[in-house]
Each structure stands twice: as structure tokens, then as C-alpha cells.
Short mmCIF file of C-alpha atoms in Angstrom, two decimals:
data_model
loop_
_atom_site.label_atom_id
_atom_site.label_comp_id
_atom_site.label_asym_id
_atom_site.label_seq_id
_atom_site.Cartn_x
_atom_site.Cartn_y
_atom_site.Cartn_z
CA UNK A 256 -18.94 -5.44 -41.98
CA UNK A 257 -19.21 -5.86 -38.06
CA UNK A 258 -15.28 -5.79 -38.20
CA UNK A 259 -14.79 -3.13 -40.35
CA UNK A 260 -17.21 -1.31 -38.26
CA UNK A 261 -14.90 -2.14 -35.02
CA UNK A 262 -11.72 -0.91 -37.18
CA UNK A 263 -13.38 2.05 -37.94
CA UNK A 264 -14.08 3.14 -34.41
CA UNK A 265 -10.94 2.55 -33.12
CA UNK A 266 -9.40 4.90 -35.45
CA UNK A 267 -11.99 7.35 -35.12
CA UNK A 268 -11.26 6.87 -31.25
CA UNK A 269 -7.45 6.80 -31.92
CA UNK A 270 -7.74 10.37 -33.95
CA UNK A 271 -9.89 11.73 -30.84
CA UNK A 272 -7.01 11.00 -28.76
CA UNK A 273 -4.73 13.39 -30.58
CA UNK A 274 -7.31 15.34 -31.06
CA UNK A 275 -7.96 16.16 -27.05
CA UNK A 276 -4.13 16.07 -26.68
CA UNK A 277 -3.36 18.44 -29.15
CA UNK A 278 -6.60 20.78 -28.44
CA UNK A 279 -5.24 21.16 -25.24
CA UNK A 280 -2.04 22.83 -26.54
CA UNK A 281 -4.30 24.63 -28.95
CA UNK A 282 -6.77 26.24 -25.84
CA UNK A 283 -4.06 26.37 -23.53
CA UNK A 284 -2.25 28.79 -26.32
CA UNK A 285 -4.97 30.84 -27.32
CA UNK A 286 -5.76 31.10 -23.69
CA UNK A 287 -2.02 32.44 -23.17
CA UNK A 288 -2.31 35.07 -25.91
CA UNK A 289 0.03 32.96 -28.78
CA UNK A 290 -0.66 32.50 -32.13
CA UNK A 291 -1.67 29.29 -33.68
CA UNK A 292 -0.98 29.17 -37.29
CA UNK A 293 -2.66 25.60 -37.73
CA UNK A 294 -4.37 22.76 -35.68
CA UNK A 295 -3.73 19.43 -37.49
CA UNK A 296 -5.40 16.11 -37.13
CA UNK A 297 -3.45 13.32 -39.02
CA UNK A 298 -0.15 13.25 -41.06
CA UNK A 299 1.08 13.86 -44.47
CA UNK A 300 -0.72 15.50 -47.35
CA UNK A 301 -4.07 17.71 -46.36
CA UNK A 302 -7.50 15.85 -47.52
CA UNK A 303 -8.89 19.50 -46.64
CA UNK A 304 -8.57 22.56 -44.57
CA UNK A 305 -10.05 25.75 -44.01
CA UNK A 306 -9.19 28.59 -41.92
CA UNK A 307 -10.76 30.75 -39.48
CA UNK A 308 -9.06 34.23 -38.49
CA UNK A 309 -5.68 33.61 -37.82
CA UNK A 310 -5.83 29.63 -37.53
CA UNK A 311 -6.06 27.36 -40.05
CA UNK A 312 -7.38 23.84 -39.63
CA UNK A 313 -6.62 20.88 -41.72
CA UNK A 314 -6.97 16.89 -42.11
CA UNK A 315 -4.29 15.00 -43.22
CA UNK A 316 -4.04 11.44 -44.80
CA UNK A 317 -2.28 9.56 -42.60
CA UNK A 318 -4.79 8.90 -39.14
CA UNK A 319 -1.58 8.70 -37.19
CA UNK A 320 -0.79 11.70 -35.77
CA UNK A 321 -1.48 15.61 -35.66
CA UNK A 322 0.17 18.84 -34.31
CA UNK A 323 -0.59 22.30 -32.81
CA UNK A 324 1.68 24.59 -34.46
CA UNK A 325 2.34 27.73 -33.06
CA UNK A 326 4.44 31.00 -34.53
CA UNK A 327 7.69 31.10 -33.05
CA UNK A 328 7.62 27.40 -31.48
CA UNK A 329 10.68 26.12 -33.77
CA UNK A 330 11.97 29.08 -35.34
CA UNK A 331 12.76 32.79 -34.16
CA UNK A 332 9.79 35.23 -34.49
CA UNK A 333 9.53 38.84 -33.86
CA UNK A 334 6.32 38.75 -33.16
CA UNK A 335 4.91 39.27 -29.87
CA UNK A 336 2.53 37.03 -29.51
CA UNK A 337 4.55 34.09 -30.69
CA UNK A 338 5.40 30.90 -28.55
CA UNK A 339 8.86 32.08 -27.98
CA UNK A 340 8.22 35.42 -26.67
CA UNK A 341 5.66 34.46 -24.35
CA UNK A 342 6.28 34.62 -20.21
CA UNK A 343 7.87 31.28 -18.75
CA UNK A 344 5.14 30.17 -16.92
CA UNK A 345 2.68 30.39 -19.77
CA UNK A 346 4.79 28.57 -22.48
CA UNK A 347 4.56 25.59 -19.58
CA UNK A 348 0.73 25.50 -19.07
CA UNK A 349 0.86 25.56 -23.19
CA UNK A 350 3.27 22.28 -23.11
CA UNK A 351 1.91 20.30 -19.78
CA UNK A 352 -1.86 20.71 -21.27
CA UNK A 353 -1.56 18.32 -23.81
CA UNK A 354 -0.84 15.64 -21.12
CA UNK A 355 -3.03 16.92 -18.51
CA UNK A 356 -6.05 16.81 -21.60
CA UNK A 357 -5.05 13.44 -22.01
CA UNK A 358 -5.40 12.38 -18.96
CA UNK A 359 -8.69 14.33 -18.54
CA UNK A 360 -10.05 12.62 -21.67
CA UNK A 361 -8.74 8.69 -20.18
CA UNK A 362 -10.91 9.58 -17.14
CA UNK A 363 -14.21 10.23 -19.36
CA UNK A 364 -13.33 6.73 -21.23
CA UNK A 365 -12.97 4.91 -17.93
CA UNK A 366 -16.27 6.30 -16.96
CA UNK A 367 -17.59 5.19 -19.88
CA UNK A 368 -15.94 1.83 -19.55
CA UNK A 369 -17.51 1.31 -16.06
CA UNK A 370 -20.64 2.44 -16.02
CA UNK A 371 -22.24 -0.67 -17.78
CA UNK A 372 -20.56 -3.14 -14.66
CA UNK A 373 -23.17 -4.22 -12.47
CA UNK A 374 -20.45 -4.01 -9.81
CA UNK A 375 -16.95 -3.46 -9.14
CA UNK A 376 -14.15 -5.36 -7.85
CA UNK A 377 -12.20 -4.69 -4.86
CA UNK A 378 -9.05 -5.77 -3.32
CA UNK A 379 -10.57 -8.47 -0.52
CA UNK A 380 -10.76 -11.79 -1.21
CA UNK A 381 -13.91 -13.75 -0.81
CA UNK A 382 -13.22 -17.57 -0.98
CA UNK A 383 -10.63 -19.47 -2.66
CA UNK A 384 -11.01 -21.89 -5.96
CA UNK A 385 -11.12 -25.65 -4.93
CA UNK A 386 -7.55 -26.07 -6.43
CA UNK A 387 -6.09 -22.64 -4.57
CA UNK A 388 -2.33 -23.12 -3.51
CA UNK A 389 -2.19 -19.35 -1.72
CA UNK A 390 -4.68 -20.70 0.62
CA UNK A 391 -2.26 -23.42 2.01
CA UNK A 392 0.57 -20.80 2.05
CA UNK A 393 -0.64 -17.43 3.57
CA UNK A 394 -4.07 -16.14 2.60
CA UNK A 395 -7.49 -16.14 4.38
CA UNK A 396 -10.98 -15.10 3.55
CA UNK A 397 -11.59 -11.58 4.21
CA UNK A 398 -8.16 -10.63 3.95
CA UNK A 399 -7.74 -6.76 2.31
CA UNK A 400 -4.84 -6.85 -0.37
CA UNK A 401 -3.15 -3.40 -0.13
CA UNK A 402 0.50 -4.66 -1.49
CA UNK A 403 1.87 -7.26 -3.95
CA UNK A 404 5.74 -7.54 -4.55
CA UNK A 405 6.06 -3.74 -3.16
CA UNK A 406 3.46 -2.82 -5.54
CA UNK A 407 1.05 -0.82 -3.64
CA UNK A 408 -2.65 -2.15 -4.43
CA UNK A 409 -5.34 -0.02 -4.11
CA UNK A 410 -7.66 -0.66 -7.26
CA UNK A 411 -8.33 -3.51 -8.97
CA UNK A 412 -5.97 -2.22 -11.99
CA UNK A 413 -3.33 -2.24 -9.27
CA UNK A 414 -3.92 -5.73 -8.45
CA UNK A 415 -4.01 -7.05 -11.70
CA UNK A 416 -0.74 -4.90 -13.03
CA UNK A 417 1.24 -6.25 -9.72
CA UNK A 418 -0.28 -9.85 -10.53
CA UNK A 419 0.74 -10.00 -13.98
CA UNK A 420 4.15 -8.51 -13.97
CA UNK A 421 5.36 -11.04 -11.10
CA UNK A 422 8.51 -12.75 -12.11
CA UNK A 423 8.46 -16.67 -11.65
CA UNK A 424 10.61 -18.52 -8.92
CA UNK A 425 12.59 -21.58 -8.79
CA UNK A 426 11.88 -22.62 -5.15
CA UNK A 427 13.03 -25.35 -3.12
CA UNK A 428 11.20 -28.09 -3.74
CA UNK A 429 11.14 -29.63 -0.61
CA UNK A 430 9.54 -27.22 1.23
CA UNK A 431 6.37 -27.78 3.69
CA UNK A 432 4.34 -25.42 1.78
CA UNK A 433 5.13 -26.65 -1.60
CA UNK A 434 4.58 -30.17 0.06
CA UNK A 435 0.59 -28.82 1.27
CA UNK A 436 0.11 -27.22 -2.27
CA UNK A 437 0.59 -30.63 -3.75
CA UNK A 438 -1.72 -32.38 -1.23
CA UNK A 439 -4.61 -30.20 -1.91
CA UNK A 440 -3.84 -29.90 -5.80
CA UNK A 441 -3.73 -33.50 -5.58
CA UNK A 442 -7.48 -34.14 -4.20
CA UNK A 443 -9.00 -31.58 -6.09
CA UNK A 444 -7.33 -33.84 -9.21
CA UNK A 445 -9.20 -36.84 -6.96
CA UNK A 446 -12.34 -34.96 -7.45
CA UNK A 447 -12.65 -34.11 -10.95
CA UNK A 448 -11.89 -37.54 -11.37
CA UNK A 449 -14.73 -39.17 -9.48
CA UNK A 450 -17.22 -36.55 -11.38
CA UNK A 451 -19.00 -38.15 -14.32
CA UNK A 452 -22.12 -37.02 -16.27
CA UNK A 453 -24.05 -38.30 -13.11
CA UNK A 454 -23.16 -36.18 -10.65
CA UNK A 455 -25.46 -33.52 -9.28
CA UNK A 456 -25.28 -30.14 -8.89
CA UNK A 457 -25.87 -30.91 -5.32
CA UNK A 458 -23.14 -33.56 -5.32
CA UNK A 459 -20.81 -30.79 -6.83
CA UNK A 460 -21.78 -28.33 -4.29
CA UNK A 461 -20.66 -31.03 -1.71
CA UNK A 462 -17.57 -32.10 -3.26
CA UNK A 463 -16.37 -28.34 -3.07
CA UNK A 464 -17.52 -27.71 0.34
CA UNK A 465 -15.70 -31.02 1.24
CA UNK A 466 -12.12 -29.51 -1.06
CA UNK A 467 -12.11 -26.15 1.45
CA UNK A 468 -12.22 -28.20 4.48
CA UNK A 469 -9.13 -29.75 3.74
CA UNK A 470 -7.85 -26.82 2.24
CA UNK A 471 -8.72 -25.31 5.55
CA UNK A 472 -7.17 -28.06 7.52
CA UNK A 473 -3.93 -28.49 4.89
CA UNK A 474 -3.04 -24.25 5.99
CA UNK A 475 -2.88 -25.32 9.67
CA UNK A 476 -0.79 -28.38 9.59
CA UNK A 477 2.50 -27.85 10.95
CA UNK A 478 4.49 -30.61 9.14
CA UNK A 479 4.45 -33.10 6.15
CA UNK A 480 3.52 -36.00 8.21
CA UNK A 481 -0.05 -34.39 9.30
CA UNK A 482 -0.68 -33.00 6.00
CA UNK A 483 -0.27 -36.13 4.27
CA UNK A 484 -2.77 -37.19 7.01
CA UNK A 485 -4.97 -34.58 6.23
CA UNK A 486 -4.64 -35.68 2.49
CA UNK A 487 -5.37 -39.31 3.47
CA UNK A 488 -8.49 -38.92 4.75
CA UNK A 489 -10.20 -36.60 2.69
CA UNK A 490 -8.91 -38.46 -0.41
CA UNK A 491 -11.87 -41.20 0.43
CA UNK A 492 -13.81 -38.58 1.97
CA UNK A 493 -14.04 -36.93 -1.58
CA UNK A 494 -15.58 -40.92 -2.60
CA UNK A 495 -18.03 -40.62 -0.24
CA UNK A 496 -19.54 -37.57 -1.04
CA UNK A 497 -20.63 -39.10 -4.71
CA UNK A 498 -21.28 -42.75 -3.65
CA UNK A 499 -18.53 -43.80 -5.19
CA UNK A 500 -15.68 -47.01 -4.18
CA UNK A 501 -13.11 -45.84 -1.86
CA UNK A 502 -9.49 -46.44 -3.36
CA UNK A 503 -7.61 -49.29 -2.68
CA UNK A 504 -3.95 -47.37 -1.96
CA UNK A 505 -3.61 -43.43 -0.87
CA UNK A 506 -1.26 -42.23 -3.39
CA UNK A 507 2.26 -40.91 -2.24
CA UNK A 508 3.12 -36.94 -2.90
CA UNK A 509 5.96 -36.94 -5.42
CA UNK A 510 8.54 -34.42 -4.19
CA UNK A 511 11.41 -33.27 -6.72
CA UNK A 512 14.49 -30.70 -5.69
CA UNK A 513 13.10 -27.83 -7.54
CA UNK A 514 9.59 -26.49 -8.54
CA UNK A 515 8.57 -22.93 -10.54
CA UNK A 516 6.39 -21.03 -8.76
CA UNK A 517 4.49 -17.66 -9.22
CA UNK A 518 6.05 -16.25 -5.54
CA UNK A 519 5.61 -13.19 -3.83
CA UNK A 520 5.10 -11.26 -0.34
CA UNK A 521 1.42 -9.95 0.31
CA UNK A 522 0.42 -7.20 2.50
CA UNK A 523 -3.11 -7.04 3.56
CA UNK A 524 -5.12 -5.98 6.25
CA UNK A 525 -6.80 -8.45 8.52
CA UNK A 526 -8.88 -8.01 11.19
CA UNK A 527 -7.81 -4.29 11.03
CA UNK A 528 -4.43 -5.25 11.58
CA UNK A 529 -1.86 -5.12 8.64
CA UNK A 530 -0.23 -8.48 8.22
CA UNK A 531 3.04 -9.49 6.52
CA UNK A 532 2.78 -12.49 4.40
CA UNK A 533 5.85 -13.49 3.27
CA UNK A 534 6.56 -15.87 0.06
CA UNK A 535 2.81 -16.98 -0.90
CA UNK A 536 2.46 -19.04 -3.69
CA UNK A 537 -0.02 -18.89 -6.18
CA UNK A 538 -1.22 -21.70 -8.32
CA UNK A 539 1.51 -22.20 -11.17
CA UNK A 540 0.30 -24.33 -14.47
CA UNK A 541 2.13 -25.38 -16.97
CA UNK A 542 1.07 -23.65 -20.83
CA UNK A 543 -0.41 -27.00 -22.36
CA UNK A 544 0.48 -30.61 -22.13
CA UNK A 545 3.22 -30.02 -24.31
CA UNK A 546 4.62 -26.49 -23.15
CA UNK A 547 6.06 -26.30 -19.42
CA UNK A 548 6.37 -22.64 -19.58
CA UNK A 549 5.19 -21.80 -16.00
CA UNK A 550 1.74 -19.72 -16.49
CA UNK A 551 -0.20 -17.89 -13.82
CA UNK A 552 -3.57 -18.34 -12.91
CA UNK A 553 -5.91 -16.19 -9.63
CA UNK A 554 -6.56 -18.79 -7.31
CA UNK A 555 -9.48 -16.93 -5.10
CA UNK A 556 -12.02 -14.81 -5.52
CA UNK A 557 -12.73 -10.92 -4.92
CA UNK A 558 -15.57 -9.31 -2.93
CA UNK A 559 -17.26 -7.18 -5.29
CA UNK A 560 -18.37 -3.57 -4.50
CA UNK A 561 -21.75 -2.34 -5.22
CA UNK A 562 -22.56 -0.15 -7.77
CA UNK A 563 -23.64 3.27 -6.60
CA UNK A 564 -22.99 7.00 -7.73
CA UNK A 565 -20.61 7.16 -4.91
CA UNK A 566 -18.47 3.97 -6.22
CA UNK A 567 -18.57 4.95 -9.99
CA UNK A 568 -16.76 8.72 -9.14
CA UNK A 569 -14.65 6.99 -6.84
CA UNK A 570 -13.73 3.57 -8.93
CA UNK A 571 -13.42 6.08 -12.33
CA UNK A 572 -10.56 8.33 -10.64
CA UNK A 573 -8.99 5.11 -8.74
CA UNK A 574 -8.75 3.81 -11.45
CA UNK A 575 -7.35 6.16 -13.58
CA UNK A 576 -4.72 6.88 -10.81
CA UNK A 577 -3.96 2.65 -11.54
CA UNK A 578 -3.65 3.40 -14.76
CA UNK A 579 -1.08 6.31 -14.32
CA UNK A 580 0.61 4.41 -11.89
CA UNK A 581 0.64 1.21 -14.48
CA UNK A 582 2.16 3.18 -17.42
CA UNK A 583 4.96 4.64 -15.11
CA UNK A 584 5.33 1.01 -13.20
CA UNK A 585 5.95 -0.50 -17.34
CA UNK A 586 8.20 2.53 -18.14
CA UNK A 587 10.70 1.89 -15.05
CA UNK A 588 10.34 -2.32 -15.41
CA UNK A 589 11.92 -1.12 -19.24
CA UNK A 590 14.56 0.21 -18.17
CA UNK A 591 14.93 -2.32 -15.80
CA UNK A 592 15.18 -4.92 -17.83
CA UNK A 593 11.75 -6.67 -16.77
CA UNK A 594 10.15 -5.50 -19.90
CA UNK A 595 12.16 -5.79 -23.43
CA UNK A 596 11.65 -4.65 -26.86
CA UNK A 597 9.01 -7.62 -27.51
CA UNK A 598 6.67 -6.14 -25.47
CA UNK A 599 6.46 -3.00 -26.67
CA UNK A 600 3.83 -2.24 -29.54
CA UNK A 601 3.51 0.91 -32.14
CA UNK A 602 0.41 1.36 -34.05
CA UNK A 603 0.48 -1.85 -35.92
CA UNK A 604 1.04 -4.02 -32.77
CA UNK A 605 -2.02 -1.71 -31.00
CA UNK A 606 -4.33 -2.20 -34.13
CA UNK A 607 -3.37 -5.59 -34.08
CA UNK A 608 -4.42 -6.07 -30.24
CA UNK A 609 -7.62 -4.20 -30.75
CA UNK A 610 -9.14 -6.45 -33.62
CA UNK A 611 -8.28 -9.75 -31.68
CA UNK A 612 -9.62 -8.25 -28.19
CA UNK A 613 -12.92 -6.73 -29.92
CA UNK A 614 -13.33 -9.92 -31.61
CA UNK A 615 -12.81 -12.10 -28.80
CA UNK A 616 -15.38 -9.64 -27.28
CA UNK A 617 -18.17 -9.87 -30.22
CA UNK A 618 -17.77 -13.40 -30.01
CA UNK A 619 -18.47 -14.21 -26.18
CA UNK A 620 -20.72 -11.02 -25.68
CA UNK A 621 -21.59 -9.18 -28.43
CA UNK A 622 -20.83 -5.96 -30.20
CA UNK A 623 -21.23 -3.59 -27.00
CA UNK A 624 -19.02 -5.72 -25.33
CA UNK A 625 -16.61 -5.69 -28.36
CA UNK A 626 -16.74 -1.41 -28.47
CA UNK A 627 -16.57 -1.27 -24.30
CA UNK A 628 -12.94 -3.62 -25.04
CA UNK A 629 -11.86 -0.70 -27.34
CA UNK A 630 -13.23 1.77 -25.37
CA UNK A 631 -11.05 0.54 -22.47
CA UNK A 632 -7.54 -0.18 -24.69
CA UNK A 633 -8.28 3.50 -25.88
CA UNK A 634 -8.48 4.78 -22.44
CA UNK A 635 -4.71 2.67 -21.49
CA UNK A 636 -3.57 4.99 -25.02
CA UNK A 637 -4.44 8.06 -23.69
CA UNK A 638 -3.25 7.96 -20.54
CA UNK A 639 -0.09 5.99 -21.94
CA UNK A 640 0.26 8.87 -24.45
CA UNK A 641 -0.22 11.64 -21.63
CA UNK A 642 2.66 10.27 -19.12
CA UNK A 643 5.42 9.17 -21.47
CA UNK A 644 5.33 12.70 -23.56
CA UNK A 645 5.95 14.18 -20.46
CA UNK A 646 9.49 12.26 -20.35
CA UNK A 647 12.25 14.70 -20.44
CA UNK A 648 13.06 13.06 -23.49
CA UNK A 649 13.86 15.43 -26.79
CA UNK A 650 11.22 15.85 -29.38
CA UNK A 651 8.52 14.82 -26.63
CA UNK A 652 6.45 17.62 -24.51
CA UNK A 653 8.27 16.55 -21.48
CA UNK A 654 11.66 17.35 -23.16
CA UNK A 655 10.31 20.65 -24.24
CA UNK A 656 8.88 21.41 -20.79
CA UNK A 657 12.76 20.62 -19.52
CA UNK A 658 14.26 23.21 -21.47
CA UNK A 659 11.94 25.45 -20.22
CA UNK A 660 12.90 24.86 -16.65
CA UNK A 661 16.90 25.56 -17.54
CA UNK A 662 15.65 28.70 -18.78
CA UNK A 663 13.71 29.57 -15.38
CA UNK A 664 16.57 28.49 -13.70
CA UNK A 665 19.27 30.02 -15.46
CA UNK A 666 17.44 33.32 -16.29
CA UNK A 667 18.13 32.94 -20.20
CA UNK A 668 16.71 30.46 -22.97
CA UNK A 669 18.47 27.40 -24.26
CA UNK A 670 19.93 28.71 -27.88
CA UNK A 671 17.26 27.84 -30.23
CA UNK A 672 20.17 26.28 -32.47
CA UNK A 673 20.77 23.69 -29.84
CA UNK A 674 17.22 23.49 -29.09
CA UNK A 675 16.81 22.38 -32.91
CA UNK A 676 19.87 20.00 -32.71
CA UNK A 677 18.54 18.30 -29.43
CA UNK A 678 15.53 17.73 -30.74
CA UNK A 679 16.10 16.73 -33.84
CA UNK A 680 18.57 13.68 -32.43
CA UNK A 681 16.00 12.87 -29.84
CA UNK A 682 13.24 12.64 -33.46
CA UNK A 683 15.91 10.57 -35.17
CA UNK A 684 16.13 8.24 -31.95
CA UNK A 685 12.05 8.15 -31.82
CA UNK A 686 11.80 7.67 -35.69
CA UNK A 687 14.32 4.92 -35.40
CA UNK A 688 12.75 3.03 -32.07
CA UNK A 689 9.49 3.11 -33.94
CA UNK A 690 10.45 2.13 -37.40
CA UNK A 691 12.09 -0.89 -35.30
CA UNK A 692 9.00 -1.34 -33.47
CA UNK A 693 6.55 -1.75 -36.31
CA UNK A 694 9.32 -4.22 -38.28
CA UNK A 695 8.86 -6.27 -35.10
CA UNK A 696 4.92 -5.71 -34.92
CA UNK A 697 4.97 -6.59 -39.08
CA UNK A 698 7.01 -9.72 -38.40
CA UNK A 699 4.69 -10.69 -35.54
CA UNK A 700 1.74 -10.32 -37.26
CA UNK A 701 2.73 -12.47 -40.32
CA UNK A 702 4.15 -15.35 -38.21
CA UNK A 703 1.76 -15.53 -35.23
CA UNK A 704 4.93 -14.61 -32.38
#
């Protein structure tokens, strides 16, 4: 029941979507003096409708979908208050507000997706995990991350989105840094080795004190020689701090020609100054004993912010910015190449990613949790929805609202014959990338890819 509960909200949450997108056509029309002969939520067949002066409203079958449409919007109309007839400037407000509603609506959700965080995280890096390879190759406490790759970071979205979408390297293997990331992955291997169920908490404390010294003294050596000295001694040192034998033979660092590596150049701001930190590494695993696909993992931690009514406005519209900013940053990595069909989902693949999120969520923390995850993946939807239908792509708002510009520009409409015959290719090309899209979703669903 919990599950079909979680299902159920999501679509409800889904429908409210279209429903804020396409209301704000609807407002924005009625607002501009043009008739709207229905207002639509869903697809196919009406389950009911009514109507109310000139308007009639309906709910289709299908939770998928819905539309806004006006007289004159696809076919020639005499009257004057149809879509077609209507100044310039107001049949753009009537296209651009579904988009900006969208976006209005993704910046409620992300309220609503914040406001139960004690805190917020910000871009400046606390401390460093015991088995951190950036802090041997560039990094320091206190240091304010405002770019990754070229990515400007200025949210924690943004950090994450620049993280995640890093390509991995094939660096030289021989390098100095790669030689100090092995040294201090090494001993941190030393020291969950010498912990057994008799070690204290007090012992553990210790033992990760003792790991950021020589993490701290492995960033300033200046060659292989006095890291592997550096190594050396703390390799016993980490014995000594549980009681334990010291080892008969330091171990040698294996070096090979090439190693993958999660690479990239950081800008942050240090000591008020903005710093240049070129090629830091960040700790690279391999997928499972049996998998060597290179995986990424965050190798320090991030100063929190404190929760105040100050941080909440500001973090919601940051945020939502990030998100913006993310949508467009996935849209241009497409058509670069960095992104390919796999990772693109239609409703199946979204419906799919909801129930396995919520229910990872109502596992670990319950069903507020679980709603908060949908809440959130909503929020990315909207805002997703509101950019790309602003593409000036036929059949989509943006493609509409391009049209509309020619006209301005040129002082006389696009033929409504071509306007039909654009968009109708550009629906055919839509139709066809998302029938291809859910065949791929399908597929994925039934064989776990």
C-alpha cells in the first residue's frame, strides 16, 4: 500500500506539473484578451469535463500530458480575439508563460524540499576523509570551491552536477602525485587493517588524527624519495597508536605506466585570494572486486551553512538557478557527445527512477523522506520541462516563440501552412525520439541495464 501510495503521488505531482505549465498559457491568454476553447489535463479520451462561459475544462485518461487550446492557435480564425490575431508581444508572454510557470512552480518544490534540512551545504571544504587523494594533490581546508572543469560552482547543485559529469583520465602513472596518492591510500589500508573489534572509539579517533598528519606531510613533500619516507614512518606509527607489533618490512609502492583517474582543475578562493589548481585528483575506486570500471567517490568534507530565513530564500533561488544551469549544462554535453541516448529517460525511465529512489528513501528514513525524494525529482521535471520547451525546436513553445520573432522581424507572419508543416515534422521527430526512448526505458526495466 505504502508503494502504491508513493506511485500515486508522483503522478498526482507529475499532472500538477502540466497543470502549472499549461495554466500559465491559460492566465497568460485570458490575461491577453484570447479565447480559450479548453484547458486539458491528461491525454486521450475525456473521463469528464464541464464548461464554464467560453472555456471548457476536461480530464483525460492518459496522466501524461495536457494542453491549453486556444481559437486560432493552429488554424485561421476570424475572430478577433483569437491567438492569431492578437498583437506580437502578447502572443509571446502567452507562449514564454508556460516555462516561466514552470520554473516558478520548481522554486516552490525546492522550498519545500529544503525546508526540513537542518542545514545546508556550501562550497568550502572542511577536512578531508582519511583515504583523500585531492589532499596530496591540490586542496586545503578552508578552501572556497567556485569552479570545477570550467563549471562555475556556486551551489551545492553546481558542485555535485560538475562532480558527477567529470570524464575519467588515463594519467601517467609515474607521476609524483599519483606516487603520494598511493602512499597515503596505502596507510589508511595499514589502518583498517590493524582495527579489530577491540579498538576504541578513542583509538579510532587517534588513528585518524595520526592518517591527516601524514596526509598533511605527504602534500608537502617535494619528491618520491621523502614521501616514501613520510610513508615509512607513519606506517609503524599507525601500530603504535593501537598497541599493536610494528611490521617486520615497509612495503614498496607499486608503480605501473598508466592509472585512471577522476582529474580535473579547481578554482577556489583561499585566503581571499583565488587560486588555480591545476590537475587534482580525486579518489578513483574500482566498481567491485570484480568490475574495474573507474567509479568516483568525494574525498572531503563540506562546511555546512546554518539554517536561517535568510539562507532558505537564498539556498531555494541558488538553487534553482543550479538547477537551470544543470538542465542546460546536460542539454549542450548531448549534443556534445558526453551524454548519449542511454541516459536519457521518458516517462517510463522517470517512473522507474522515482519508485527505486522513494524506496531507497522509505527504507533508510522513512516515508517523509521517501515523498521529500519525489518532491525533489519533481522539482528537476519541472524545471527540466520549463527550459527544454523553450528550445527553438518545432512543436515545442520555444519553436513557437521563434516563429514569432521572424514575424517581428520581418513585419509579416510565417504562412500558417508552413507553420503546420514545420511543426508537424518537428511532432513526428519528438513522437519518434520518445517512442525510441521508452523501447529503451521498457528494455531496461525488464533486464536490469
Amino acid at each position: 500500500m505504502t508503494t502504491i501510495a508513493l506511485i500515486l503521488i508522483a503522478v498526482a505531482l507529475f499532472e500538477l506539473i502540466i497543470f502549472f505549465h499549461e495554466g500559465g498559457h491559460y492566465l497568460a491568454a485570458k490575461k491577453c484578451g484570447v479565447k480559450v476553447n479548453e484547458f486539458a489535463l491528461g491525454m486521450g479520451p475525456k473521463l469528464f469535463s464541464f464548461t464554464r462561459g467560453e472555456t471548457t475544462y476536461s480530464l483525460r485518461v492518459f496522466p501524461i500530458g495536457g494542453f491549453c487550446a486556444m481559437e486560432g492557435e493552429d488554424e485561421a480564425s476570424d475572430s478577433p480575439r483569437s491567438f492569431n490575431n492578437a498583437k506580437i508581444w502578447k502572443r509571446m508572454i502567452i507562449i514564454v508563460a508556460g516555462a516561466f510557470m514552470n520554473i516558478v512552480f520548481g522554486l516552490v518544490l525546492m522550498l519545500i524540499t529544503l525546508l526540513p534540512q537542518e542545514n545546508f551545504a556550501s562550497t568550502t571544504v572542511s577536512q578531508f576523509s582519511v583515504n583523500s587523494f585531492s589532499s596530496v594533490t591540490g586542496l586545503q581546508p578552508g578552501d572556497q570551491i567556485v569552479k570545477i572543469n570550467d563549471y562555475d560552482v556556486n551551489t551545492s547543485t553546481d558542485f555535485s552536477f560538475a562532480l558527477f559529469t567529470l570524464p575519467v583520465s588515463t594519467v601517467d602513472g609515474s607521476e609524483l602525485k599519483i606516487y603520494k596518492e598511493d602512499c597515503s591510500f596505502d596507510l589508511y589500508v595499514r589502518a583498517t587493517e590493524l582495527v579489530d573489534k577491540d579498538t576504541t572509539d578513542e583509538q579510532n579517533a587517534a588513528l585518524v588524527k595520526t592518517l591527516q598528519e601524514a596526509q598533511s606531510k605527504l602534500a608537502a613533500a617535494e619528491s618520491k624519495e621523502a614521501s616514501y619516507a613520510v610513508f615509512s614512518d607513519y606506517y609503524n606509527k599507525l601500530a603504535d597508536v593501537l598497541g599493536k607489533e610494528h611490521s617486520a618490512e615497509i612495503p614498496k609502492i607499486e608503480e605501473r605506466e598508466t592509472r585512471q583517474r577522476y582529474r580535473t582543475d579547481i578554482t577556489v578562493i583561499r585566503d581571499g585570494k583565488k587560486v588555480e589548481l591545476k590537475d587534482v585528483d580525486l579518489l578513483t575506486l574500482k566498481k567491485s572486486a570484480e568490475d574495474d570500471t573507474p567509479q568516483l567517490q568525494i574525498d572531503f568534507y563540506i562546511e555546512p551553512l546554518e539554517k536561517t530565513f535568510g539562507t532558505v530564500i537564498q539556498q531555494t533561488f541558488a538553487n534553482t538557478v543550479s538547477v537551470v544551469r544543470m538542465v542546460w549544462g546536460s542539454l549542450i554535453g548531448l549534443i556534445k557527445g558526453q551524454f548519449s541516448l542511454n541516459d536519457m529517460s521518458g516517462p517510463v525511465g522517470i517512473a522507474s527512477a522515482i519508485t527505486q529512489v522513494a524506496g531507497e528513501s522509505l527504507k533508510t528514513s522513512g516515508f517523509g523522506s521517501a515523498v521529500n525524494s519525489i518532491v525533489y525529482i519533481m522539482m528537476v521535471i519541472t524545471i527540466n520541462l520549463g527550459v527544454v520547451n523553450m528550445l527553438p525546436f518545432p512543436a515545442l513553445d520555444g519553436g513557437h516563440f521563434l516563429m514569432l520573432l521572424i514575424e517581428a522581424i520581418f513585419r509579416k507572419p510565417v504562412p500558417l501552412k508552413v507553420q503546420s508543416v514545420i511543426n508537424a515534422v518537428g511532432l513526428v521527430l519528438l513522437l519518434g525520439l520518445s517512442a525510441v526512448i521508452a523501447v529503451k526505458d521498457v528494455w531496461k526495466l525488464f533486464t536490469g541495464g
